[in-house]
């Protein structure tokens, strides 16, 4: 029997380690004075220490042992006037230190004097922050400006290679932290992370909700961010938030006992802990605490100093710095600067002393969750999974030890199981292998078993299983298959495991088990929910579509439970809102009802609003996003000028209106990530003609703008960039309109040369506008493009004027009808520009909205009119259709000569004789029924009340005339009386349906969507300040009261949907009596 056993590495009964102190030089650090600051070079081969006691800096060489850099020993005493608040060093021994108002740079040199290094193109600094990147470039941040300097090994000057600045729409930047290759910026509620890897553009990696609010008074200007693997930790004062990459909320918040504490992440046997320690206290003690990263139920180890010191150790190690990259702890032993390797620390003794009685799997379980969690998805072990894909069926790479829990793989019986060290089997599952299949396995860091099956006829797939210790059960946690395509390492190169896009490759039971594990674990739901939900929506299997409601309910529950922490769970629903709207529109109704109004959880009080906040609209919208852009003195000057001009206008407005500050509440738009575009795009030109859209582009529907949330989105976009671009587009069109109008004016007031120049200018502007219409046609496809009345007006106006201009230049003449139609279309297009303003836009929404609603009725009416016109034509047409005006035929009652007026002679007594003296020469208007097109015209004139087209026929007792008058009677009653009055009634109903603000907002949203897609450049659509995750808006308290009371009367305010939030709003506005049971 071929049985393989894979040990779950959880027990450390045989683990023994000695506390081995690295060799050290006999020199006391700073002559025995306390070390205040320590800095390691990017590669970890050199370090500098600073002592505040004697104001000295010492360099240390870190190799197999640590020793003082004696070549620089006599050059490290600083002037007494220098105070060092921060110090950094790179691999070239270049030291940069700062105080509150200056930056000093020098090289640790063997020469008798310090080699001072100067900055090329330096800028003034006030509170600078410094660090060296992995490439040994110096990064200086000050006054919201980021400058990167580079150097050579022997250069005494640092050259500026990049300069960027931080900007925020609402001035929310509170602090900045720079590490090896990252920039971290903190705002009152959020943490932003940029990559310093590229010098031209900083790539925003992610943003996180802190779970607490920071004010200007609370900000610690030396706040710290540390990152390791999938974990990010931010510390400000005495508050710590721990984040998992890809999860927007903190998986744990920690309150420290003291704000003067350093933190660092340390890794032990593939598990990561948070190490918190302070400087040496006056009583000679040092407090070191070890925190669990993922389990908030576990109490921290407050006596973790024994990790670095055995109880019987005479030489106490005072921890000054822990470097997670080199896995070394730096500190002092009897005043001597030393380091200890992580592998030599007393981890085993510490964990054994804290092991719980029911800790079946040993000290490694110290980090595991007690609740239901899917660690395979939350903490993906990409390295081992990639090695599983790249490796062959090599079972020797698995190590088997005699420990408490084991994976047992039985190839002969095609099954695997979990058993104890005494071979007591707890649970087993079958292996999905066949004769034409190759397979291998890998043990992951969380003790999960990863199985890979691949073959030419079965494809390539990965399944990952975990063992639930509490329930003694093997559970599948992950499955992935790409059809018959072979898996590659690139599929697992990101921070998230790829999710299957097609349901059906795995049996229903296993799929349900995986989906359940994702929904139950909030970390996994935050990571994979936005990918899983669209897959479920596309599915038609009711077994899986039922999970749509579970995901929706779970997201709502998390948001309602803790809005500060979980607000971004709404993005899972928002990102699938277009698909939900098409297939399950009731979820949009539920979302709008439950999230009708959301108070800012970090600012849920009434605030006194500034006067200028009402400059733009009846409420004020803003975001808390932060952007990094290229630094430009010209743009900086323009920004200052614009702000000065704006403030002047505000002051002028208030001096005229004598307005007063008002009380406001701050609300949040629940459509999280509604406006965001995908950060990555492959090709710039492809993005020009086939831009990737946002949810906002896809959902310009009335249902999304029926309340203040939708209006806030439109107001923010219009105020941020829409208004500026719209005015520019309008001005360009006005130039086009004026040039063509003057050039086509019918007089000799302008000479031929000027007229040609004007037409050429019209051609240039016409092609400019047509280029954007062409891009819309390509993007929207012809069917959708031509169904838009706005596109038809735009295309006809631009195209007709451009063609007319080209024709005139070619022939120096053009038919008047062509100029007439072109000018009419241009004038109408100019009028349509007013639809963006609410005083005009409401009426445009009514005009075109009503036209859409009654279009089918108009088609029926047109067919009926055309039918009567056909009947009139057949009844009243002359016998000679082609030449009836020239061929007199007295026997034809419908001949124009017969129908013309006749004039008889009058005798001397004034009596008319029977002799005809004159006959009025007939014209084409004498009988308009000589052709079908003119018959249509005559019928329309009859509908409009003009009966001249039928007046030539007198009421004679003939069959033809009887039929004529019957048709006239039926037409008058059916069309003129009945259908026209019915049409007026339908218009009134349609007007009531479109006479609301939502229809106007949809119209405005379509204009902004056009600007976003076809006028903004690809990189502009990725600006966070223009397209934020969350949009806030402040509303006047009085207007909020009126709005809520109207909503209550209309039934849109449902108190049972999130009653806690709605009652809180009513209480805050002091209108609790507005709802009566």
PDB file of N, CA and C in Angstrom, residues 884-970:
ATOM      1  N   UNK A 884     -51.644  66.840 -65.663  1.00  0.00           N
ATOM      2  CA  UNK A 884     -53.015  67.295 -65.439  1.00  0.00           C
ATOM      3  C   UNK A 884     -53.144  68.806 -65.524  1.00  0.00           C
ATOM      4  N   UNK A 885     -52.072  69.557 -65.255  1.00  0.00           N
ATOM      5  CA  UNK A 885     -52.141  71.022 -65.326  1.00  0.00           C
ATOM      6  C   UNK A 885     -52.204  71.522 -66.759  1.00  0.00           C
ATOM      7  N   UNK A 886     -51.658  70.746 -67.684  1.00  0.00           N
ATOM      8  CA  UNK A 886     -51.648  71.182 -69.094  1.00  0.00           C
ATOM      9  C   UNK A 886     -52.756  70.529 -69.914  1.00  0.00           C
ATOM     10  N   UNK A 887     -53.336  69.449 -69.423  1.00  0.00           N
ATOM     11  CA  UNK A 887     -54.368  68.719 -70.187  1.00  0.00           C
ATOM     12  C   UNK A 887     -55.735  68.968 -69.570  1.00  0.00           C
ATOM     13  N   UNK A 888     -56.568  69.842 -70.255  1.00  0.00           N
ATOM     14  CA  UNK A 888     -57.912  70.135 -69.750  1.00  0.00           C
ATOM     15  C   UNK A 888     -58.827  68.968 -70.095  1.00  0.00           C
ATOM     16  N   UNK A 889     -59.525  68.447 -69.089  1.00  0.00           N
ATOM     17  CA  UNK A 889     -60.440  67.318 -69.294  1.00  0.00           C
ATOM     18  C   UNK A 889     -61.698  67.612 -68.498  1.00  0.00           C
ATOM     19  N   UNK A 890     -62.717  68.087 -69.198  1.00  0.00           N
ATOM     20  CA  UNK A 890     -63.957  68.495 -68.537  1.00  0.00           C
ATOM     21  C   UNK A 890     -64.717  67.315 -67.964  1.00  0.00           C
ATOM     22  N   UNK A 891     -64.432  66.114 -68.503  1.00  0.00           N
ATOM     23  CA  UNK A 891     -65.139  64.938 -67.987  1.00  0.00           C
ATOM     24  C   UNK A 891     -64.518  64.392 -66.705  1.00  0.00           C
ATOM     25  N   UNK A 892     -63.375  64.923 -66.324  1.00  0.00           N
ATOM     26  CA  UNK A 892     -62.686  64.479 -65.110  1.00  0.00           C
ATOM     27  C   UNK A 892     -63.008  65.442 -63.977  1.00  0.00           C
ATOM     28  N   UNK A 893     -63.815  65.054 -62.993  1.00  0.00           N
ATOM     29  CA  UNK A 893     -64.189  65.976 -61.905  1.00  0.00           C
ATOM     30  C   UNK A 893     -63.015  66.378 -61.027  1.00  0.00           C
ATOM     31  N   UNK A 894     -61.903  65.647 -61.117  1.00  0.00           N
ATOM     32  CA  UNK A 894     -60.751  65.949 -60.256  1.00  0.00           C
ATOM     33  C   UNK A 894     -59.636  66.665 -61.004  1.00  0.00           C
ATOM     34  N   UNK A 895     -59.883  66.983 -62.305  1.00  0.00           N
ATOM     35  CA  UNK A 895     -58.885  67.710 -63.082  1.00  0.00           C
ATOM     36  C   UNK A 895     -58.753  69.127 -62.541  1.00  0.00           C
ATOM     37  N   UNK A 896     -57.541  69.629 -62.419  1.00  0.00           N
ATOM     38  CA  UNK A 896     -57.355  70.986 -61.876  1.00  0.00           C
ATOM     39  C   UNK A 896     -58.121  72.053 -62.646  1.00  0.00           C
ATOM     40  N   UNK A 897     -58.276  71.874 -63.994  1.00  0.00           N
ATOM     41  CA  UNK A 897     -59.029  72.862 -64.769  1.00  0.00           C
ATOM     42  C   UNK A 897     -60.501  72.808 -64.392  1.00  0.00           C
ATOM     43  N   UNK A 898     -61.004  71.655 -64.073  1.00  0.00           N
ATOM     44  CA  UNK A 898     -62.410  71.523 -63.681  1.00  0.00           C
ATOM     45  C   UNK A 898     -62.642  72.133 -62.308  1.00  0.00           C
ATOM     46  N   UNK A 899     -61.657  71.978 -61.428  1.00  0.00           N
ATOM     47  CA  UNK A 899     -61.796  72.475 -60.049  1.00  0.00           C
ATOM     48  C   UNK A 899     -61.458  73.944 -59.909  1.00  0.00           C
ATOM     49  N   UNK A 900     -60.911  74.563 -60.968  1.00  0.00           N
ATOM     50  CA  UNK A 900     -60.507  75.963 -60.868  1.00  0.00           C
ATOM     51  C   UNK A 900     -61.734  76.864 -60.829  1.00  0.00           C
ATOM     52  N   UNK A 901     -61.572  78.036 -60.312  1.00  0.00           N
ATOM     53  CA  UNK A 901     -62.646  79.026 -60.259  1.00  0.00           C
ATOM     54  C   UNK A 901     -62.958  79.537 -61.669  1.00  0.00           C
ATOM     55  N   UNK A 902     -64.247  79.674 -61.967  1.00  0.00           N
ATOM     56  CA  UNK A 902     -64.690  80.227 -63.254  1.00  0.00           C
ATOM     57  C   UNK A 902     -65.410  81.546 -63.024  1.00  0.00           C
ATOM     58  N   UNK A 903     -65.317  82.436 -64.026  1.00  0.00           N
ATOM     59  CA  UNK A 903     -65.918  83.778 -63.942  1.00  0.00           C
ATOM     60  C   UNK A 903     -66.837  83.986 -65.167  1.00  0.00           C
ATOM     61  N   UNK A 904     -68.145  84.148 -64.927  1.00  0.00           N
ATOM     62  CA  UNK A 904     -69.127  84.347 -66.006  1.00  0.00           C
ATOM     63  C   UNK A 904     -69.301  85.817 -66.330  1.00  0.00           C
ATOM     64  N   UNK A 905     -69.798  86.064 -67.548  1.00  0.00           N
ATOM     65  CA  UNK A 905     -70.079  87.444 -67.956  1.00  0.00           C
ATOM     66  C   UNK A 905     -71.351  87.946 -67.275  1.00  0.00           C
ATOM     67  N   UNK A 906     -71.466  89.254 -67.178  1.00  0.00           N
ATOM     68  CA  UNK A 906     -72.636  89.916 -66.578  1.00  0.00           C
ATOM     69  C   UNK A 906     -73.274  90.814 -67.625  1.00  0.00           C
ATOM     70  N   UNK A 907     -74.610  90.705 -67.787  1.00  0.00           N
ATOM     71  CA  UNK A 907     -75.286  91.548 -68.792  1.00  0.00           C
ATOM     72  C   UNK A 907     -75.443  92.960 -68.263  1.00  0.00           C
ATOM     73  N   UNK A 908     -76.122  93.782 -69.107  1.00  0.00           N
ATOM     74  CA  UNK A 908     -76.239  95.192 -68.750  1.00  0.00           C
ATOM     75  C   UNK A 908     -77.127  95.415 -67.546  1.00  0.00           C
ATOM     76  N   UNK A 909     -77.916  94.362 -67.174  1.00  0.00           N
ATOM     77  CA  UNK A 909     -78.781  94.484 -65.991  1.00  0.00           C
ATOM     78  C   UNK A 909     -78.089  93.945 -64.733  1.00  0.00           C
ATOM     79  N   UNK A 910     -76.923  93.500 -64.909  1.00  0.00           N
ATOM     80  CA  UNK A 910     -76.174  92.991 -63.761  1.00  0.00           C
ATOM     81  C   UNK A 910     -76.420  91.536 -63.477  1.00  0.00           C
ATOM     82  N   UNK A 911     -77.039  90.839 -64.388  1.00  0.00           N
ATOM     83  CA  UNK A 911     -77.299  89.424 -64.171  1.00  0.00           C
ATOM     84  C   UNK A 911     -76.204  88.592 -64.834  1.00  0.00           C
ATOM     85  N   UNK A 912     -75.812  87.535 -64.145  1.00  0.00           N
ATOM     86  CA  UNK A 912     -74.777  86.657 -64.687  1.00  0.00           C
ATOM     87  C   UNK A 912     -75.350  85.798 -65.789  1.00  0.00           C
ATOM     88  N   UNK A 913     -74.588  85.669 -66.825  1.00  0.00           N
ATOM     89  CA  UNK A 913     -74.992  84.827 -67.953  1.00  0.00           C
ATOM     90  C   UNK A 913     -74.387  83.447 -67.792  1.00  0.00           C
ATOM     91  N   UNK A 914     -74.813  82.519 -68.644  1.00  0.00           N
ATOM     92  CA  UNK A 914     -74.274  81.163 -68.575  1.00  0.00           C
ATOM     93  C   UNK A 914     -72.975  81.018 -69.330  1.00  0.00           C
ATOM     94  N   UNK A 915     -72.525  82.065 -69.913  1.00  0.00           N
ATOM     95  CA  UNK A 915     -71.298  82.005 -70.699  1.00  0.00           C
ATOM     96  C   UNK A 915     -70.090  82.337 -69.816  1.00  0.00           C
ATOM     97  N   UNK A 916     -69.176  81.418 -69.858  1.00  0.00           N
ATOM     98  CA  UNK A 916     -67.961  81.615 -69.036  1.00  0.00           C
ATOM     99  C   UNK A 916     -67.016  82.553 -69.752  1.00  0.00           C
ATOM    100  N   UNK A 917     -66.647  83.606 -69.033  1.00  0.00           N
ATOM    101  CA  UNK A 917     -65.750  84.595 -69.635  1.00  0.00           C
ATOM    102  C   UNK A 917     -64.296  84.275 -69.323  1.00  0.00           C
ATOM    103  N   UNK A 918     -64.015  83.907 -68.043  1.00  0.00           N
ATOM    104  CA  UNK A 918     -62.626  83.642 -67.630  1.00  0.00           C
ATOM    105  C   UNK A 918     -62.564  82.370 -66.771  1.00  0.00           C
ATOM    106  N   UNK A 919     -61.436  81.665 -66.865  1.00  0.00           N
ATOM    107  CA  UNK A 919     -61.140  80.514 -65.995  1.00  0.00           C
ATOM    108  C   UNK A 919     -59.785  80.764 -65.339  1.00  0.00           C
ATOM    109  N   UNK A 920     -59.792  80.685 -64.018  1.00  0.00           N
ATOM    110  CA  UNK A 920     -58.523  80.880 -63.281  1.00  0.00           C
ATOM    111  C   UNK A 920     -57.562  79.750 -63.634  1.00  0.00           C
ATOM    112  N   UNK A 921     -56.356  80.123 -64.007  1.00  0.00           N
ATOM    113  CA  UNK A 921     -55.359  79.110 -64.362  1.00  0.00           C
ATOM    114  C   UNK A 921     -55.021  78.292 -63.120  1.00  0.00           C
ATOM    115  N   UNK A 922     -55.184  76.973 -63.205  1.00  0.00           N
ATOM    116  CA  UNK A 922     -54.918  76.148 -62.020  1.00  0.00           C
ATOM    117  C   UNK A 922     -53.425  76.083 -61.697  1.00  0.00           C
ATOM    118  N   UNK A 923     -53.151  75.800 -60.450  1.00  0.00           N
ATOM    119  CA  UNK A 923     -51.772  75.599 -59.977  1.00  0.00           C
ATOM    120  C   UNK A 923     -51.683  74.254 -59.271  1.00  0.00           C
ATOM    121  N   UNK A 924     -50.503  73.968 -58.774  1.00  0.00           N
ATOM    122  CA  UNK A 924     -50.316  72.691 -58.063  1.00  0.00           C
ATOM    123  C   UNK A 924     -51.126  72.624 -56.788  1.00  0.00           C
ATOM    124  N   UNK A 925     -51.510  73.793 -56.257  1.00  0.00           N
ATOM    125  CA  UNK A 925     -52.289  73.820 -55.029  1.00  0.00           C
ATOM    126  C   UNK A 925     -53.778  73.622 -55.283  1.00  0.00           C
ATOM    127  N   UNK A 926     -54.192  73.656 -56.579  1.00  0.00           N
ATOM    128  CA  UNK A 926     -55.613  73.493 -56.883  1.00  0.00           C
ATOM    129  C   UNK A 926     -56.095  72.121 -56.457  1.00  0.00           C
ATOM    130  N   UNK A 927     -55.322  71.082 -56.771  1.00  0.00           N
ATOM    131  CA  UNK A 927     -55.631  69.725 -56.332  1.00  0.00           C
ATOM    132  C   UNK A 927     -54.354  69.114 -55.773  1.00  0.00           C
ATOM    133  N   UNK A 928     -54.260  69.155 -54.449  1.00  0.00           N
ATOM    134  CA  UNK A 928     -53.058  68.618 -53.796  1.00  0.00           C
ATOM    135  C   UNK A 928     -53.034  67.097 -53.773  1.00  0.00           C
ATOM    136  N   UNK A 929     -54.055  66.483 -54.289  1.00  0.00           N
ATOM    137  CA  UNK A 929     -54.126  65.023 -54.253  1.00  0.00           C
ATOM    138  C   UNK A 929     -53.678  64.395 -55.562  1.00  0.00           C
ATOM    139  N   UNK A 930     -52.894  65.152 -56.342  1.00  0.00           N
ATOM    140  CA  UNK A 930     -52.413  64.602 -57.604  1.00  0.00           C
ATOM    141  C   UNK A 930     -51.272  63.604 -57.400  1.00  0.00           C
ATOM    142  N   UNK A 931     -50.687  63.567 -56.202  1.00  0.00           N
ATOM    143  CA  UNK A 931     -49.661  62.562 -55.877  1.00  0.00           C
ATOM    144  C   UNK A 931     -49.796  62.194 -54.407  1.00  0.00           C
ATOM    145  N   UNK A 932     -49.209  61.056 -54.047  1.00  0.00           N
ATOM    146  CA  UNK A 932     -49.347  60.614 -52.653  1.00  0.00           C
ATOM    147  C   UNK A 932     -48.605  61.544 -51.681  1.00  0.00           C
ATOM    148  N   UNK A 933     -47.385  61.991 -51.972  1.00  0.00           N
ATOM    149  CA  UNK A 933     -46.727  62.914 -51.040  1.00  0.00           C
ATOM    150  C   UNK A 933     -47.526  64.184 -50.795  1.00  0.00           C
ATOM    151  N   UNK A 934     -48.104  64.776 -51.899  1.00  0.00           N
ATOM    152  CA  UNK A 934     -48.920  65.983 -51.698  1.00  0.00           C
ATOM    153  C   UNK A 934     -50.222  65.663 -50.998  1.00  0.00           C
ATOM    154  N   UNK A 935     -50.686  64.428 -51.156  1.00  0.00           N
ATOM    155  CA  UNK A 935     -51.879  64.011 -50.421  1.00  0.00           C
ATOM    156  C   UNK A 935     -51.607  63.963 -48.919  1.00  0.00           C
ATOM    157  N   UNK A 936     -50.403  63.518 -48.547  1.00  0.00           N
ATOM    158  CA  UNK A 936     -50.011  63.561 -47.134  1.00  0.00           C
ATOM    159  C   UNK A 936     -50.008  64.984 -46.602  1.00  0.00           C
ATOM    160  N   UNK A 937     -49.474  65.906 -47.403  1.00  0.00           N
ATOM    161  CA  UNK A 937     -49.444  67.305 -46.995  1.00  0.00           C
ATOM    162  C   UNK A 937     -50.854  67.843 -46.818  1.00  0.00           C
ATOM    163  N   UNK A 938     -51.745  67.530 -47.781  1.00  0.00           N
ATOM    164  CA  UNK A 938     -53.120  68.027 -47.694  1.00  0.00           C
ATOM    165  C   UNK A 938     -53.841  67.469 -46.468  1.00  0.00           C
ATOM    166  N   UNK A 939     -53.596  66.194 -46.169  1.00  0.00           N
ATOM    167  CA  UNK A 939     -54.232  65.584 -44.996  1.00  0.00           C
ATOM    168  C   UNK A 939     -53.720  66.212 -43.708  1.00  0.00           C
ATOM    169  N   UNK A 940     -52.411  66.488 -43.655  1.00  0.00           N
ATOM    170  CA  UNK A 940     -51.859  67.149 -42.465  1.00  0.00           C
ATOM    171  C   UNK A 940     -52.452  68.547 -42.303  1.00  0.00           C
ATOM    172  N   UNK A 941     -52.614  69.277 -43.428  1.00  0.00           N
ATOM    173  CA  UNK A 941     -53.213  70.615 -43.353  1.00  0.00           C
ATOM    174  C   UNK A 941     -54.654  70.537 -42.869  1.00  0.00           C
ATOM    175  N   UNK A 942     -55.368  69.516 -43.325  1.00  0.00           N
ATOM    176  CA  UNK A 942     -56.736  69.325 -42.863  1.00  0.00           C
ATOM    177  C   UNK A 942     -56.762  69.044 -41.362  1.00  0.00           C
ATOM    178  N   UNK A 943     -55.778  68.228 -40.865  1.00  0.00           N
ATOM    179  CA  UNK A 943     -55.663  67.967 -39.432  1.00  0.00           C
ATOM    180  C   UNK A 943     -55.373  69.247 -38.658  1.00  0.00           C
ATOM    181  N   UNK A 944     -54.593  70.147 -39.259  1.00  0.00           N
ATOM    182  CA  UNK A 944     -54.233  71.406 -38.600  1.00  0.00           C
ATOM    183  C   UNK A 944     -55.339  72.448 -38.691  1.00  0.00           C
ATOM    184  N   UNK A 945     -56.448  72.140 -39.410  1.00  0.00           N
ATOM    185  CA  UNK A 945     -57.574  73.075 -39.489  1.00  0.00           C
ATOM    186  C   UNK A 945     -57.687  73.809 -40.803  1.00  0.00           C
ATOM    187  N   UNK A 946     -56.770  73.572 -41.718  1.00  0.00           N
ATOM    188  CA  UNK A 946     -56.807  74.214 -43.034  1.00  0.00           C
ATOM    189  C   UNK A 946     -57.572  73.289 -43.990  1.00  0.00           C
ATOM    190  N   UNK A 947     -58.819  73.729 -44.380  1.00  0.00           N
ATOM    191  CA  UNK A 947     -59.672  72.902 -45.236  1.00  0.00           C
ATOM    192  C   UNK A 947     -59.624  73.331 -46.697  1.00  0.00           C
ATOM    193  N   UNK A 948     -58.704  74.205 -47.060  1.00  0.00           N
ATOM    194  CA  UNK A 948     -58.637  74.699 -48.435  1.00  0.00           C
ATOM    195  C   UNK A 948     -58.334  73.581 -49.426  1.00  0.00           C
ATOM    196  N   UNK A 949     -57.622  72.573 -48.979  1.00  0.00           N
ATOM    197  CA  UNK A 949     -57.276  71.495 -49.899  1.00  0.00           C
ATOM    198  C   UNK A 949     -58.489  70.669 -50.314  1.00  0.00           C
ATOM    199  N   UNK A 950     -59.581  70.699 -49.515  1.00  0.00           N
ATOM    200  CA  UNK A 950     -60.787  69.936 -49.833  1.00  0.00           C
ATOM    201  C   UNK A 950     -61.958  70.821 -50.263  1.00  0.00           C
ATOM    202  N   UNK A 951     -61.772  72.113 -50.212  1.00  0.00           N
ATOM    203  CA  UNK A 951     -62.872  73.047 -50.536  1.00  0.00           C
ATOM    204  C   UNK A 951     -63.292  73.030 -52.000  1.00  0.00           C
ATOM    205  N   UNK A 952     -62.418  72.682 -53.005  1.00  0.00           N
ATOM    206  CA  UNK A 952     -62.882  72.691 -54.406  1.00  0.00           C
ATOM    207  C   UNK A 952     -64.001  71.702 -54.702  1.00  0.00           C
ATOM    208  N   UNK A 953     -64.159  70.686 -53.852  1.00  0.00           N
ATOM    209  CA  UNK A 953     -65.197  69.700 -54.129  1.00  0.00           C
ATOM    210  C   UNK A 953     -66.494  70.122 -53.427  1.00  0.00           C
ATOM    211  N   UNK A 954     -67.529  70.392 -54.268  1.00  0.00           N
ATOM    212  CA  UNK A 954     -68.814  70.823 -53.738  1.00  0.00           C
ATOM    213  C   UNK A 954     -69.652  69.604 -53.396  1.00  0.00           C
ATOM    214  N   UNK A 955     -70.573  69.718 -52.462  1.00  0.00           N
ATOM    215  CA  UNK A 955     -71.411  68.575 -52.059  1.00  0.00           C
ATOM    216  C   UNK A 955     -72.439  68.217 -53.122  1.00  0.00           C
ATOM    217  N   UNK A 956     -72.065  67.340 -53.984  1.00  0.00           N
ATOM    218  CA  UNK A 956     -72.977  66.851 -55.019  1.00  0.00           C
ATOM    219  C   UNK A 956     -73.403  65.431 -54.693  1.00  0.00           C
ATOM    220  N   UNK A 957     -74.557  65.076 -55.205  1.00  0.00           N
ATOM    221  CA  UNK A 957     -75.085  63.747 -54.913  1.00  0.00           C
ATOM    222  C   UNK A 957     -74.483  62.716 -55.853  1.00  0.00           C
ATOM    223  N   UNK A 958     -73.217  62.501 -55.642  1.00  0.00           N
ATOM    224  CA  UNK A 958     -72.508  61.457 -56.382  1.00  0.00           C
ATOM    225  C   UNK A 958     -71.861  60.511 -55.390  1.00  0.00           C
ATOM    226  N   UNK A 959     -71.583  59.344 -55.889  1.00  0.00           N
ATOM    227  CA  UNK A 959     -70.976  58.344 -55.005  1.00  0.00           C
ATOM    228  C   UNK A 959     -69.617  58.814 -54.500  1.00  0.00           C
ATOM    229  N   UNK A 960     -68.806  59.417 -55.413  1.00  0.00           N
ATOM    230  CA  UNK A 960     -67.477  59.879 -55.017  1.00  0.00           C
ATOM    231  C   UNK A 960     -67.569  60.955 -53.955  1.00  0.00           C
ATOM    232  N   UNK A 961     -68.462  61.935 -54.139  1.00  0.00           N
ATOM    233  CA  UNK A 961     -68.561  63.019 -53.154  1.00  0.00           C
ATOM    234  C   UNK A 961     -69.114  62.520 -51.830  1.00  0.00           C
ATOM    235  N   UNK A 962     -70.057  61.557 -51.891  1.00  0.00           N
ATOM    236  CA  UNK A 962     -70.584  61.001 -50.646  1.00  0.00           C
ATOM    237  C   UNK A 962     -69.473  60.307 -49.856  1.00  0.00           C
ATOM    238  N   UNK A 963     -68.675  59.542 -50.591  1.00  0.00           N
ATOM    239  CA  UNK A 963     -67.533  58.871 -49.937  1.00  0.00           C
ATOM    240  C   UNK A 963     -66.564  59.887 -49.359  1.00  0.00           C
ATOM    241  N   UNK A 964     -66.340  60.969 -50.123  1.00  0.00           N
ATOM    242  CA  UNK A 964     -65.424  62.014 -49.651  1.00  0.00           C
ATOM    243  C   UNK A 964     -65.884  62.599 -48.333  1.00  0.00           C
ATOM    244  N   UNK A 965     -67.132  62.933 -48.258  1.00  0.00           N
ATOM    245  CA  UNK A 965     -67.607  63.599 -47.044  1.00  0.00           C
ATOM    246  C   UNK A 965     -67.725  62.628 -45.871  1.00  0.00           C
ATOM    247  N   UNK A 966     -67.947  61.344 -46.168  1.00  0.00           N
ATOM    248  CA  UNK A 966     -67.911  60.352 -45.083  1.00  0.00           C
ATOM    249  C   UNK A 966     -66.496  60.246 -44.521  1.00  0.00           C
ATOM    250  N   UNK A 967     -65.511  60.198 -45.433  1.00  0.00           N
ATOM    251  CA  UNK A 967     -64.115  60.151 -44.976  1.00  0.00           C
ATOM    252  C   UNK A 967     -63.751  61.400 -44.177  1.00  0.00           C
ATOM    253  N   UNK A 968     -64.209  62.559 -44.624  1.00  0.00           N
ATOM    254  CA  UNK A 968     -63.931  63.808 -43.897  1.00  0.00           C
ATOM    255  C   UNK A 968     -64.546  63.763 -42.501  1.00  0.00           C
ATOM    256  N   UNK A 969     -65.761  63.222 -42.394  1.00  0.00           N
ATOM    257  CA  UNK A 969     -66.420  63.170 -41.090  1.00  0.00           C
ATOM    258  C   UNK A 969     -65.701  62.206 -40.152  1.00  0.00           C
ATOM    259  N   UNK A 970     -65.371  61.030 -40.701  1.00  0.00           N
ATOM    260  CA  UNK A 970     -64.661  60.049 -39.872  1.00  0.00           C
ATOM    261  C   UNK A 970     -63.303  60.590 -39.447  1.00  0.00           C
TER     262      UNK A 970
END
